[in-house]
Short mmCIF file of C-alpha atoms in Angstrom, two decimals:
data_model
loop_
_atom_site.label_atom_id
_atom_site.label_comp_id
_atom_site.label_asym_id
_atom_site.label_seq_id
_atom_site.Cartn_x
_atom_site.Cartn_y
_atom_site.Cartn_z
CA UNK A 1 -39.76 38.70 -7.60
CA UNK A 2 -40.94 34.67 -5.53
CA UNK A 3 -44.21 33.85 -5.93
CA UNK A 4 -46.42 32.81 -2.93
CA UNK A 5 -45.77 29.18 -2.69
CA UNK A 6 -49.75 29.17 -3.89
CA UNK A 7 -49.28 30.99 -6.85
CA UNK A 8 -45.83 28.24 -7.55
CA UNK A 9 -46.15 25.96 -10.14
CA UNK A 10 -45.33 22.86 -9.54
CA UNK A 11 -42.53 20.91 -11.36
CA UNK A 12 -43.60 16.99 -11.57
CA UNK A 13 -41.52 14.51 -9.01
CA UNK A 14 -38.51 12.55 -11.31
CA UNK A 15 -37.97 9.94 -10.55
CA UNK A 16 -35.09 8.08 -9.14
CA UNK A 17 -32.97 5.12 -9.97
CA UNK A 18 -30.94 3.50 -7.68
CA UNK A 19 -27.26 2.78 -9.08
CA UNK A 20 -26.46 -0.10 -10.99
CA UNK A 21 -24.36 -2.10 -9.04
CA UNK A 22 -20.43 -2.13 -10.36
CA UNK A 23 -20.45 -5.64 -12.58
CA UNK A 24 -17.31 -5.49 -14.00
CA UNK A 25 -14.03 -5.70 -11.62
CA UNK A 26 -11.62 -4.36 -14.13
CA UNK A 27 -8.14 -6.83 -13.30
CA UNK A 28 -5.14 -5.41 -11.04
CA UNK A 29 -1.42 -6.24 -13.97
CA UNK A 30 0.56 -6.66 -10.21
CA UNK A 31 -1.07 -9.46 -6.79
CA UNK A 32 -0.32 -7.00 -4.41
CA UNK A 33 -0.98 -10.18 -1.48
CA UNK A 34 1.85 -11.94 -2.90
CA UNK A 35 4.48 -9.53 -4.05
CA UNK A 36 7.42 -10.88 -6.50
CA UNK A 37 10.80 -11.96 -4.00
CA UNK A 38 13.11 -11.08 -6.30
CA UNK A 39 10.59 -7.24 -6.59
CA UNK A 40 11.03 -7.33 -2.53
CA UNK A 41 14.27 -7.20 -2.45
CA UNK A 42 15.21 -4.82 -4.26
CA UNK A 43 12.13 -2.12 -3.32
CA UNK A 44 13.19 0.30 0.24
CA UNK A 45 13.16 -1.40 3.16
CA UNK A 46 10.16 1.26 3.99
CA UNK A 47 8.55 -0.11 1.23
CA UNK A 48 8.24 -3.38 1.13
CA UNK A 49 4.69 -5.20 2.65
CA UNK A 50 6.64 -6.17 6.59
CA UNK A 51 9.15 -4.08 6.60
CA UNK A 52 12.33 -5.50 7.57
CA UNK A 53 16.08 -4.10 6.97
CA UNK A 54 18.43 -4.76 5.05
CA UNK A 55 21.22 -5.29 6.95
CA UNK A 56 22.32 -7.75 9.80
CA UNK A 57 24.59 -9.23 12.48
CA UNK A 58 26.90 -12.06 12.03
CA UNK A 59 28.49 -14.96 13.84
CA UNK A 60 32.02 -16.23 11.99
CA UNK A 61 34.16 -18.39 13.04
CA UNK A 62 37.90 -17.89 13.15
CA UNK A 63 38.63 -21.35 11.50
CA UNK A 64 42.43 -21.40 13.49
CA UNK A 65 41.82 -20.66 17.15
CA UNK A 66 37.41 -21.53 17.60
CA UNK A 67 36.70 -18.70 18.50
CA UNK A 68 33.04 -17.04 17.20
CA UNK A 69 32.89 -13.72 16.16
CA UNK A 70 30.39 -11.31 16.25
CA UNK A 71 30.29 -8.95 12.70
CA UNK A 72 28.45 -6.98 11.40
CA UNK A 73 26.76 -7.58 7.30
CA UNK A 74 28.22 -4.45 6.55
CA UNK A 75 30.94 -3.74 7.92
CA UNK A 76 33.38 -1.59 6.31
CA UNK A 77 36.65 -3.32 8.66
CA UNK A 78 38.57 -6.25 8.11
CA UNK A 79 37.93 -8.22 11.60
CA UNK A 80 40.74 -10.60 12.83
#
């Protein structure tokens, strides 16, 4: 059975100290703010720091008739 509160022995209050501030800072192996451009190119297009596609459109000028044609960078067919 529990004793009534006036019969219980009081336990001494323990001192509570605040946790010391962290003085050690571990150095990171890689710089997250300034990634290496070579590594960024090899990453998946959605996992780069700034998302960008791997493909692009380009204007190609025909050497004979000087006509400009827009071609997709990953095109698998030849444009004449």
